[in-house]
PDB file of C-alpha atoms in Angstrom:
ATOM      1  CA  MET A   1      -8.020 -24.269  25.944  1.00 42.00           C
ATOM      2  CA  PRO A   2      -5.989 -26.966  24.124  1.00 43.00           C
ATOM      3  CA  PHE A   3      -5.180 -26.373  20.474  1.00 40.00           C
ATOM      4  CA  ARG A   4      -4.567 -28.764  17.624  1.00 41.00           C
ATOM      5  CA  PHE A   5      -2.937 -27.839  14.318  1.00 40.00           C
ATOM      6  CA  SER A   6      -4.111 -29.399  11.051  1.00 41.00           C
ATOM      7  CA  ARG A   7      -3.116 -29.047   7.436  1.00 39.00           C
ATOM      8  CA  ALA A   8      -6.605 -27.868   6.532  1.00 38.00           C
ATOM      9  CA  LEU A   9      -6.062 -24.807   8.708  1.00 38.00           C
ATOM     10  CA  LEU A  10      -2.847 -23.943   6.912  1.00 36.00           C
ATOM     11  CA  VAL A  11      -4.835 -23.293   3.737  1.00 36.00           C
ATOM     12  CA  SER A  12      -6.434 -20.288   5.403  1.00 40.00           C
ATOM     13  CA  MET A  13      -3.185 -18.804   6.681  1.00 39.00           C
ATOM     14  CA  LEU A  14      -1.807 -15.673   5.076  1.00 35.00           C
ATOM     15  CA  LEU A  15       1.904 -15.045   4.597  1.00 36.00           C
ATOM     16  CA  VAL A  16       3.360 -11.866   3.254  1.00 35.00           C
ATOM     17  CA  GLY A  17       7.100 -11.553   2.505  1.00 38.00           C
ATOM     18  CA  ALA A  18      10.324 -11.264   1.480  1.00 37.00           C
ATOM     19  CA  TRP A  19      13.170 -10.560   0.167  1.00 40.00           C
ATOM     20  CA  PRO A  20      11.510 -11.225  -2.543  1.00 39.00           C
ATOM     21  CA  GLY A  21      10.050 -12.010   0.192  1.00 41.00           C
ATOM     22  CA  ALA A  22      12.086 -14.081  -0.970  1.00 38.00           C
ATOM     23  CA  SER A  23      12.528 -12.480  -0.315  1.00 39.00           C
ATOM     24  CA  GLY A  24      10.967  -9.583  -0.515  1.00 39.00           C
ATOM     25  CA  HIS A  25      12.868  -7.759  -2.510  1.00 39.00           C
ATOM     26  CA  LEU A  26      13.015  -7.029  -6.068  1.00 38.00           C
ATOM     27  CA  ASP A  27      10.790  -4.445  -7.705  1.00 40.00           C
ATOM     28  CA  ALA A  28       8.003  -5.797  -5.445  1.00 36.00           C
ATOM     29  CA  GLN A  29       9.419  -6.348  -1.935  1.00 37.00           C
ATOM     30  CA  SER A  30       6.271  -7.993  -0.871  1.00 38.00           C
ATOM     31  CA  THR A  31       3.374  -9.559  -2.743  1.00 37.00           C
ATOM     32  CA  ALA A  32       0.657  -8.722  -0.278  1.00 36.00           C
ATOM     33  CA  GLY A  33      -0.685  -5.680  -2.154  1.00 35.00           C
ATOM     34  CA  VAL A  34      -3.174  -5.354  -4.980  1.00 34.00           C
ATOM     35  CA  SER A  35      -1.751  -3.862  -8.157  1.00 36.00           C
ATOM     36  CA  THR A  36      -3.528  -0.890  -9.606  1.00 38.00           C
ATOM     37  CA  GLY A  37      -1.997  -1.349 -13.064  1.00 39.00           C
ATOM     38  CA  SER A  38      -1.016   1.597 -15.242  1.00 39.00           C
ATOM     39  CA  PRO A  39      -1.388   5.093 -13.806  1.00 41.00           C
ATOM     40  CA  THR A  40      -4.055   7.431 -15.019  1.00 43.00           C
ATOM     41  CA  THR A  41      -3.168  10.154 -17.528  1.00 44.00           C
ATOM     42  CA  THR A  42      -3.783  13.884 -17.762  1.00 45.00           C
ATOM     43  CA  MET A  43      -3.993  16.159 -20.806  1.00 45.00           C
ATOM     44  CA  GLN A  44      -1.797  19.221 -21.259  1.00 51.00           C
ATOM     45  CA  THR A  45      -2.659  22.165 -23.527  1.00 50.00           C
ATOM     46  CA  SER A  46      -0.113  23.793 -25.832  1.00 50.00           C
ATOM     47  CA  LYS A  47       0.273  27.585 -26.255  1.00 52.00           C
ATOM     48  CA  ASP A  48      -2.062  27.621 -29.271  1.00 54.00           C
ATOM     49  CA  GLY A  49      -4.826  26.044 -27.200  1.00 56.00           C
ATOM     50  CA  LYS A  50      -4.641  22.603 -28.811  1.00 55.00           C
ATOM     51  CA  PRO A  51      -4.398  19.582 -26.546  1.00 55.00           C
ATOM     52  CA  SER A  52      -1.023  17.880 -26.530  1.00 56.00           C
ATOM     53  CA  SER A  53      -0.263  14.192 -25.942  1.00 54.00           C
ATOM     54  CA  PRO A  54      -1.403  12.729 -22.619  1.00 55.00           C
ATOM     55  CA  VAL A  55       1.129  12.729 -19.772  1.00 53.00           C
ATOM     56  CA  PRO A  56       1.102   9.848 -17.254  1.00 53.00           C
ATOM     57  CA  ALA A  57       0.221  10.962 -13.745  1.00 55.00           C
ATOM     58  CA  LYS A  58       2.937  10.567 -11.135  1.00 63.00           C
ATOM     59  CA  LYS A  59       2.668   7.676  -8.715  1.00 67.00           C
ATOM     60  CA  LYS A  60       1.704   8.627  -5.201  1.00 74.00           C
ATOM     61  CA  ALA A  61       4.560   8.969  -2.738  1.00 86.00           C
ATOM     62  CA  VAL A  62       3.159   6.422  -0.258  1.00 90.00           C
ATOM     63  CA  ASP A  63       1.462   3.023  -0.689  1.00 88.00           C
ATOM     64  CA  PHE A  64       0.305   0.966   2.289  1.00 88.00           C
ATOM     65  CA  THR A  65      -1.045  -2.588   2.327  1.00 84.00           C
ATOM     66  CA  ALA A  66      -2.269  -4.527   5.366  1.00 84.00           C
ATOM     67  CA  SER A  67      -3.315  -8.169   5.548  1.00 83.00           C
ATOM     68  CA  MET A  68      -4.779 -10.471   8.170  1.00 81.00           C
ATOM     69  CA  GLY A  69      -5.921 -14.068   8.421  1.00 80.00           C
ATOM     70  CA  TYR A  70      -7.555 -16.065  11.225  1.00 79.00           C
ATOM     71  CA  ALA A  71      -8.536 -19.725  11.404  1.00 77.00           C
ATOM     72  CA  GLN A  72     -10.285 -21.705  14.129  1.00 75.00           C
ATOM     73  CA  THR A  73     -11.538 -25.285  14.487  1.00 73.00           C
ATOM     74  CA  GLN A  74     -13.749 -26.625  17.300  1.00 70.00           C
ATOM     75  CA  GLY A  75     -15.306 -29.984  18.018  1.00 70.00           C
ATOM     76  CA  ASN A  76     -13.226 -33.164  17.803  1.00 66.00           C
ATOM     77  CA  ALA A  77     -10.210 -30.916  17.171  1.00 68.00           C
ATOM     78  CA  THR A  78      -9.521 -27.445  18.515  1.00 74.00           C
ATOM     79  CA  ALA A  79      -6.964 -25.088  17.028  1.00 78.00           C
ATOM     80  CA  ARG A  80      -6.415 -21.409  16.358  1.00 80.00           C
ATOM     81  CA  ASN A  81      -4.022 -19.597  14.058  1.00 83.00           C
ATOM     82  CA  ILE A  82      -3.439 -15.920  13.325  1.00 84.00           C
ATOM     83  CA  ASN A  83      -1.523 -14.183  10.547  1.00 81.00           C
ATOM     84  CA  VAL A  84      -0.837 -10.491  10.092  1.00 85.00           C
ATOM     85  CA  GLY A  85       1.344  -8.540   7.708  1.00 84.00           C
ATOM     86  CA  ASN A  86       1.946  -5.207   6.040  1.00 87.00           C
ATOM     87  CA  THR A  87       3.953  -3.455   3.347  1.00 89.00           C
ATOM     88  CA  LEU A  88       4.790   0.240   3.124  1.00 94.00           C
ATOM     89  CA  THR A  89       6.347   1.898   0.061  1.00 93.00           C
ATOM     90  CA  TYR A  90       7.721   5.453  -0.025  1.00 93.00           C
ATOM     91  CA  ARG A  91       9.030   7.217  -3.154  1.00 91.00           C
ATOM     92  CA  ALA A  92      11.121  10.399  -3.128  1.00 88.00           C
ATOM     93  CA  ALA A  93      14.062  11.966  -5.013  1.00 84.00           C
ATOM     94  CA  GLY A  94      14.966   8.886  -7.054  1.00 85.00           C
ATOM     95  CA  TRP A  95      14.643   6.521  -4.081  1.00 90.00           C
ATOM     96  CA  ILE A  96      12.074   3.794  -3.440  1.00 92.00           C
ATOM     97  CA  VAL A  97      12.016   2.579   0.175  1.00 94.00           C
ATOM     98  CA  ARG A  98       9.965  -0.496   1.070  1.00 94.00           C
ATOM     99  CA  GLN A  99       9.165  -2.017   4.461  1.00 94.00           C
ATOM    100  CA  ASP A 100       7.425  -5.359   4.931  1.00 90.00           C
ATOM    101  CA  LEU A 101       6.463  -7.621   7.830  1.00 89.00           C
ATOM    102  CA  ALA A 102       4.787 -11.037   8.082  1.00 85.00           C
ATOM    103  CA  PHE A 103       3.883 -12.870  11.296  1.00 86.00           C
ATOM    104  CA  MET A 104       2.338 -16.331  11.583  1.00 83.00           C
ATOM    105  CA  TYR A 105       1.510 -18.034  14.886  1.00 86.00           C
ATOM    106  CA  GLY A 106      -0.366 -21.203  15.794  1.00 83.00           C
ATOM    107  CA  GLU A 107      -0.801 -23.607  18.716  1.00 81.00           C
ATOM    108  CA  ALA A 108      -1.946 -27.224  18.988  1.00 78.00           C
ATOM    109  CA  ASN A 109      -2.380 -29.216  22.208  1.00 73.00           C
ATOM    110  CA  ASP A 110      -0.947 -26.355  24.246  1.00 72.00           C
ATOM    111  CA  LYS A 111       2.248 -26.435  22.169  1.00 76.00           C
ATOM    112  CA  VAL A 112       3.496 -23.921  19.622  1.00 79.00           C
ATOM    113  CA  SER A 113       3.164 -25.427  16.145  1.00 79.00           C
ATOM    114  CA  THR A 114       3.976 -22.330  14.104  1.00 81.00           C
ATOM    115  CA  ASN A 115       6.029 -19.278  15.023  1.00 84.00           C
ATOM    116  CA  PHE A 116       7.337 -17.486  11.950  1.00 85.00           C
ATOM    117  CA  TRP A 117       8.482 -13.895  11.577  1.00 89.00           C
ATOM    118  CA  ASN A 118       9.822 -12.354   8.382  1.00 88.00           C
ATOM    119  CA  GLY A 119      10.357  -8.643   7.843  1.00 91.00           C
ATOM    120  CA  GLY A 120      12.744  -6.025   6.606  1.00 93.00           C
ATOM    121  CA  ILE A 121      13.433  -2.743   4.881  1.00 95.00           C
ATOM    122  CA  ARG A 122      14.984  -2.092   1.476  1.00 94.00           C
ATOM    123  CA  GLY A 123      16.016   1.026  -0.402  1.00 94.00           C
ATOM    124  CA  ASP A 124      16.394   1.173  -4.212  1.00 94.00           C
ATOM    125  CA  ARG A 125      18.257   4.035  -5.901  1.00 95.00           C
ATOM    126  CA  THR A 126      17.837   4.431  -9.660  1.00 91.00           C
ATOM    127  CA  LEU A 127      21.203   4.529 -11.441  1.00 93.00           C
ATOM    128  CA  MET A 128      19.963   4.547 -15.036  1.00 91.00           C
ATOM    129  CA  ASN A 129      16.966   3.397 -17.041  1.00 91.00           C
ATOM    130  CA  ARG A 130      15.915  -0.063 -15.748  1.00 93.00           C
ATOM    131  CA  VAL A 131      18.911  -0.377 -13.385  1.00 95.00           C
ATOM    132  CA  ALA A 132      18.904   0.319  -9.643  1.00 95.00           C
ATOM    133  CA  LEU A 133      21.234  -0.172  -6.680  1.00 96.00           C
ATOM    134  CA  PHE A 134      19.588  -1.628  -3.586  1.00 96.00           C
ATOM    135  CA  MET A 135      20.510  -2.008   0.081  1.00 96.00           C
ATOM    136  CA  ALA A 136      18.454  -4.138   2.445  1.00 95.00           C
ATOM    137  CA  SER A 137      18.239  -5.343   6.024  1.00 95.00           C
ATOM    138  CA  ARG A 138      16.044  -8.296   7.020  1.00 94.00           C
ATOM    139  CA  TYR A 139      15.052 -10.330  10.087  1.00 94.00           C
ATOM    140  CA  ASP A 140      13.422 -13.732  10.341  1.00 91.00           C
ATOM    141  CA  ARG A 141      12.515 -16.254  13.047  1.00 91.00           C
ATOM    142  CA  ASN A 142      11.517 -19.825  12.210  1.00 87.00           C
ATOM    143  CA  VAL A 143      10.961 -21.947  15.331  1.00 86.00           C
ATOM    144  CA  PRO A 144      10.140 -25.244  13.494  1.00 82.00           C
ATOM    145  CA  GLN A 145      13.525 -25.001  11.742  1.00 84.00           C
ATOM    146  CA  GLY A 146      15.348 -24.174  14.985  1.00 87.00           C
ATOM    147  CA  VAL A 147      16.140 -20.525  14.184  1.00 89.00           C
ATOM    148  CA  ALA A 148      15.581 -18.156  17.112  1.00 90.00           C
ATOM    149  CA  ASN A 149      16.833 -14.986  15.364  1.00 92.00           C
ATOM    150  CA  ARG A 150      18.492 -14.426  11.995  1.00 92.00           C
ATOM    151  CA  PHE A 151      19.616 -11.087  10.575  1.00 95.00           C
ATOM    152  CA  GLN A 152      20.575 -10.423   6.978  1.00 94.00           C
ATOM    153  CA  GLN A 153      22.289  -7.356   5.530  1.00 95.00           C
ATOM    154  CA  GLY A 154      22.496  -7.173   1.740  1.00 95.00           C
ATOM    155  CA  ILE A 155      23.475  -5.035  -1.229  1.00 96.00           C
ATOM    156  CA  GLY A 156      23.159  -5.575  -4.968  1.00 96.00           C
ATOM    157  CA  ILE A 157      21.961  -4.506  -8.408  1.00 97.00           C
ATOM    158  CA  ASN A 158      18.395  -4.869  -9.684  1.00 96.00           C
ATOM    159  CA  VAL A 159      17.612  -4.897 -13.428  1.00 96.00           C
ATOM    160  CA  LEU A 160      14.147  -4.519 -14.921  1.00 95.00           C
ATOM    161  CA  ALA A 161      14.642  -7.086 -17.689  1.00 95.00           C
ATOM    162  CA  PHE A 162      11.158  -6.962 -19.236  1.00 93.00           C
ATOM    163  CA  ASP A 163       8.019  -4.890 -18.818  1.00 94.00           C
ATOM    164  CA  ASP A 164       4.915  -4.708 -20.989  1.00 93.00           C
ATOM    165  CA  SER A 165       1.158  -4.464 -20.468  1.00 92.00           C
ATOM    166  CA  HIS A 166       0.948  -7.965 -18.957  1.00 94.00           C
ATOM    167  CA  ASN A 167       4.452  -9.181 -18.029  1.00 96.00           C
ATOM    168  CA  LYS A 168       7.115  -7.754 -15.731  1.00 95.00           C
ATOM    169  CA  LEU A 169      10.433  -9.412 -14.882  1.00 97.00           C
ATOM    170  CA  ASN A 170      13.119  -8.215 -12.468  1.00 96.00           C
ATOM    171  CA  VAL A 171      16.517  -9.862 -12.023  1.00 97.00           C
ATOM    172  CA  ALA A 172      18.849  -9.107  -9.097  1.00 97.00           C
ATOM    173  CA  VAL A 173      22.379 -10.120  -8.090  1.00 97.00           C
ATOM    174  CA  GLY A 174      24.321  -9.194  -4.968  1.00 96.00           C
ATOM    175  CA  GLY A 175      25.620 -10.408  -1.635  1.00 95.00           C
ATOM    176  CA  SER A 176      24.426 -10.797   1.951  1.00 93.00           C
ATOM    177  CA  LEU A 177      25.879 -11.209   5.423  1.00 93.00           C
ATOM    178  CA  PHE A 178      23.962 -13.513   7.797  1.00 91.00           C
ATOM    179  CA  SER A 179      24.039 -13.575  11.589  1.00 91.00           C
ATOM    180  CA  GLN A 180      21.901 -16.131  13.427  1.00 89.00           C
ATOM    181  CA  ASP A 181      21.057 -17.488  16.880  1.00 91.00           C
ATOM    182  CA  LEU A 182      19.632 -20.989  17.234  1.00 90.00           C
ATOM    183  CA  LEU A 183      17.144 -22.262  19.813  1.00 89.00           C
ATOM    184  CA  PRO A 184      18.426 -24.192  22.877  1.00 88.00           C
ATOM    185  CA  GLY A 185      19.364 -27.773  21.959  1.00 86.00           C
ATOM    186  CA  VAL A 186      19.834 -26.885  18.276  1.00 89.00           C
ATOM    187  CA  THR A 187      23.180 -26.988  16.444  1.00 87.00           C
ATOM    188  CA  ALA A 188      24.106 -26.227  12.823  1.00 83.00           C
ATOM    189  CA  LYS A 189      27.061 -26.845  10.503  1.00 77.00           C
ATOM    190  CA  VAL A 190      27.108 -23.248   9.294  1.00 75.00           C
ATOM    191  CA  SER A 191      28.853 -20.599  11.339  1.00 69.00           C
ATOM    192  CA  ARG A 192      26.962 -18.209  13.557  1.00 78.00           C
ATOM    193  CA  ALA A 193      27.829 -15.450  11.047  1.00 84.00           C
ATOM    194  CA  PHE A 194      28.581 -16.097   7.388  1.00 87.00           C
ATOM    195  CA  PRO A 195      28.519 -14.304   4.001  1.00 91.00           C
ATOM    196  CA  ALA A 196      26.453 -15.476   1.026  1.00 92.00           C
ATOM    197  CA  ALA A 197      26.015 -14.578  -2.629  1.00 94.00           C
ATOM    198  CA  ARG A 198      22.512 -13.833  -3.907  1.00 95.00           C
ATOM    199  CA  ALA A 199      20.658 -14.262  -7.213  1.00 97.00           C
ATOM    200  CA  ALA A 200      16.934 -13.574  -7.484  1.00 96.00           C
ATOM    201  CA  VAL A 201      14.067 -13.189  -9.953  1.00 97.00           C
ATOM    202  CA  ASP A 202      10.664 -11.553  -9.580  1.00 95.00           C
ATOM    203  CA  TYR A 203       8.011 -12.209 -12.252  1.00 97.00           C
ATOM    204  CA  ARG A 204       4.508 -10.729 -12.350  1.00 94.00           C
ATOM    205  CA  TYR A 205       1.712 -11.417 -14.821  1.00 96.00           C
ATOM    206  CA  ARG A 206      -1.156  -8.899 -14.879  1.00 94.00           C
ATOM    207  CA  PHE A 207      -4.560 -10.295 -15.799  1.00 94.00           C
ATOM    208  CA  ASN A 208      -5.991  -6.762 -15.582  1.00 89.00           C
ATOM    209  CA  LYS A 209      -5.391  -3.595 -13.559  1.00 84.00           C
ATOM    210  CA  LEU A 210      -6.170  -5.277 -10.227  1.00 83.00           C
ATOM    211  CA  ALA A 211      -5.662  -9.029 -10.654  1.00 89.00           C
ATOM    212  CA  PHE A 212      -2.198 -10.564 -10.960  1.00 91.00           C
ATOM    213  CA  LEU A 213      -0.042 -13.651 -10.523  1.00 95.00           C
ATOM    214  CA  GLN A 214       3.438 -13.222  -9.040  1.00 93.00           C
ATOM    215  CA  HIS A 215       6.361 -15.575  -8.453  1.00 95.00           C
ATOM    216  CA  THR A 216       9.614 -14.687  -6.683  1.00 94.00           C
ATOM    217  CA  ALA A 217      12.646 -16.882  -6.067  1.00 96.00           C
ATOM    218  CA  GLU A 218      16.121 -16.394  -4.608  1.00 95.00           C
ATOM    219  CA  TYR A 219      19.241 -18.524  -4.329  1.00 96.00           C
ATOM    220  CA  LEU A 220      21.677 -17.822  -1.474  1.00 94.00           C
ATOM    221  CA  PRO A 221      24.848 -19.960  -1.473  1.00 93.00           C
ATOM    222  CA  ALA A 222      27.101 -19.476   1.545  1.00 90.00           C
ATOM    223  CA  VAL A 223      30.745 -18.623   0.794  1.00 88.00           C
ATOM    224  CA  GLY A 224      33.946 -19.176   2.773  1.00 77.00           C
ATOM    225  CA  ASP A 225      34.200 -21.993   5.330  1.00 64.00           C
ATOM    226  CA  THR A 226      30.484 -22.853   4.916  1.00 56.00           C
ATOM    227  CA  ALA A 227      30.500 -22.989   1.108  1.00 64.00           C
ATOM    228  CA  THR A 228      28.522 -26.251   0.957  1.00 81.00           C
ATOM    229  CA  ALA A 229      25.382 -24.733   2.521  1.00 87.00           C
ATOM    230  CA  TYR A 230      22.778 -22.802   0.527  1.00 91.00           C
ATOM    231  CA  PHE A 231      19.241 -21.454   0.891  1.00 93.00           C
ATOM    232  CA  VAL A 232      16.405 -21.340  -1.669  1.00 95.00           C
ATOM    233  CA  ASN A 233      13.330 -19.194  -0.949  1.00 93.00           C
ATOM    234  CA  THR A 234      10.296 -18.959  -3.224  1.00 92.00           C
ATOM    235  CA  GLU A 235       6.859 -17.385  -3.051  1.00 89.00           C
ATOM    236  CA  SER A 236       3.961 -17.764  -5.495  1.00 90.00           C
ATOM    237  CA  THR A 237       0.928 -15.510  -5.154  1.00 87.00           C
ATOM    238  CA  ILE A 238      -2.323 -14.858  -6.966  1.00 89.00           C
ATOM    239  CA  VAL A 239      -4.530 -11.860  -6.107  1.00 87.00           C
ATOM    240  CA  ALA A 240      -8.122 -11.371  -7.237  1.00 88.00           C
ATOM    241  CA  PRO A 241      -9.852  -8.040  -6.465  1.00 90.00           C
ATOM    242  CA  ILE A 242     -13.100  -7.683  -4.601  1.00 91.00           C
ATOM    243  CA  SER A 243     -12.961  -3.907  -4.962  1.00 89.00           C
ATOM    244  CA  ARG A 244     -10.286  -1.329  -5.728  1.00 86.00           C
ATOM    245  CA  ASN A 245      -8.921  -1.558  -2.178  1.00 87.00           C
ATOM    246  CA  VAL A 246      -9.818  -5.109  -1.126  1.00 90.00           C
ATOM    247  CA  GLY A 247      -8.556  -8.341  -2.626  1.00 90.00           C
ATOM    248  CA  LEU A 248      -8.402 -12.088  -2.065  1.00 87.00           C
ATOM    249  CA  LYS A 249      -4.947 -13.648  -1.970  1.00 84.00           C
ATOM    250  CA  VAL A 250      -3.740 -17.244  -2.239  1.00 83.00           C
ATOM    251  CA  GLY A 251      -0.050 -17.940  -1.710  1.00 81.00           C
ATOM    252  CA  TYR A 252       2.473 -20.765  -1.491  1.00 85.00           C
ATOM    253  CA  VAL A 253       5.828 -20.187   0.209  1.00 83.00           C
ATOM    254  CA  ILE A 254       8.851 -22.495   0.340  1.00 90.00           C
ATOM    255  CA  ARG A 255      11.912 -22.124   2.612  1.00 89.00           C
ATOM    256  CA  TYR A 256      14.733 -24.590   1.827  1.00 93.00           C
ATOM    257  CA  ASN A 257      17.976 -25.088   3.784  1.00 90.00           C
ATOM    258  CA  SER A 258      20.437 -27.559   2.248  1.00 91.00           C
ATOM    259  CA  GLU A 259      22.025 -28.243   5.665  1.00 88.00           C
ATOM    260  CA  PRO A 260      19.278 -27.878   8.292  1.00 88.00           C
ATOM    261  CA  PRO A 261      20.143 -27.723  12.013  1.00 88.00           C
ATOM    262  CA  VAL A 262      20.125 -30.712  14.361  1.00 90.00           C
ATOM    263  CA  ARG A 263      17.788 -30.632  17.384  1.00 87.00           C
ATOM    264  CA  ASN A 264      18.432 -33.058  20.246  1.00 84.00           C
ATOM    265  CA  ASP A 265      20.484 -35.316  17.941  1.00 84.00           C
ATOM    266  CA  GLN A 266      17.669 -35.385  15.364  1.00 87.00           C
ATOM    267  CA  GLN A 267      18.177 -33.914  11.898  1.00 88.00           C
ATOM    268  CA  LEU A 268      15.483 -31.370  11.018  1.00 89.00           C
ATOM    269  CA  ARG A 269      13.864 -31.360   7.595  1.00 90.00           C
ATOM    270  CA  THR A 270      15.325 -29.272   4.812  1.00 91.00           C
ATOM    271  CA  THR A 271      12.039 -27.709   3.643  1.00 90.00           C
ATOM    272  CA  ASP A 272       9.238 -25.691   5.248  1.00 86.00           C
ATOM    273  CA  MET A 273       6.143 -24.999   3.120  1.00 83.00           C
ATOM    274  CA  PHE A 274       3.238 -22.615   3.764  1.00 79.00           C
ATOM    275  CA  PHE A 275      -0.011 -22.677   1.772  1.00 77.00           C
ATOM    276  CA  SER A 276      -2.137 -19.679   2.664  1.00 77.00           C
ATOM    277  CA  SER A 277      -5.149 -17.534   1.802  1.00 78.00           C
ATOM    278  CA  GLY A 278      -6.597 -14.316   3.136  1.00 83.00           C
ATOM    279  CA  LEU A 279      -7.625 -10.705   2.559  1.00 87.00           C
ATOM    280  CA  THR A 280      -5.492  -7.741   1.554  1.00 86.00           C
ATOM    281  CA  LEU A 281      -6.366  -4.070   2.088  1.00 85.00           C
ATOM    282  CA  THR A 282      -4.531  -1.506  -0.015  1.00 83.00           C
ATOM    283  CA  PHE A 283      -4.445   2.274   0.533  1.00 82.00           C
ATOM    284  CA  ARG A 284      -2.905   4.681  -1.944  1.00 75.00           C
TER     285      ARG A 284
END
């Protein structure tokens, strides 16, 4: 059956991701989940039988969030698109390990219009109050931008700059090593493998225990013989709960490459943008 891609369909597509997402990658590696706000508290009793001050309950060791979106148009135009993603967080012995994956695929007129993969794993080790060391490995594939496979290995420091009942801000600095393969007929100015510096921010505003607005952004300037190239990745997300485990999500993702590849002697665009919506399911 022939498919046709339209901008209206993109509104219903769901993207989960990065380092911070963009991605994914600071205190919240992915923005697909629904926040549960502050943990519940328990009361302890002193030796004389009087209740002492409440003690916050420990966070559960494992959090899992899954998301999925599907869009279809029939009639004068026919198109189908599917989006799936997940995040998994594990906490143990001073470590927080996060895994995330986002996949978006669409066809129009028997041709692939969207083929985007973005996933990775990151481990944070607490060094002191509000400061953590992180190591991460990521993979992405972006066919419209000519990237067949791109791997990223990174290390850095994450600082929890601000945290109150409504606002939370993380700042991270570090470095990454990129290795990429381009699609046939595509060439790029940057080397096949190149190092890059990294600066990122992750801001979250909590409306209540379950609803939040989150924005992540990262800047990745290449260093060495490709010092003129740089990447900027951002993701903005708003989540509104339907229940404790189900939420509605609307997101807007930007991927910018200052020196995009050339395909068949034609310069590709610098920016890819994804406007999406869908459901999230969270299990804790």
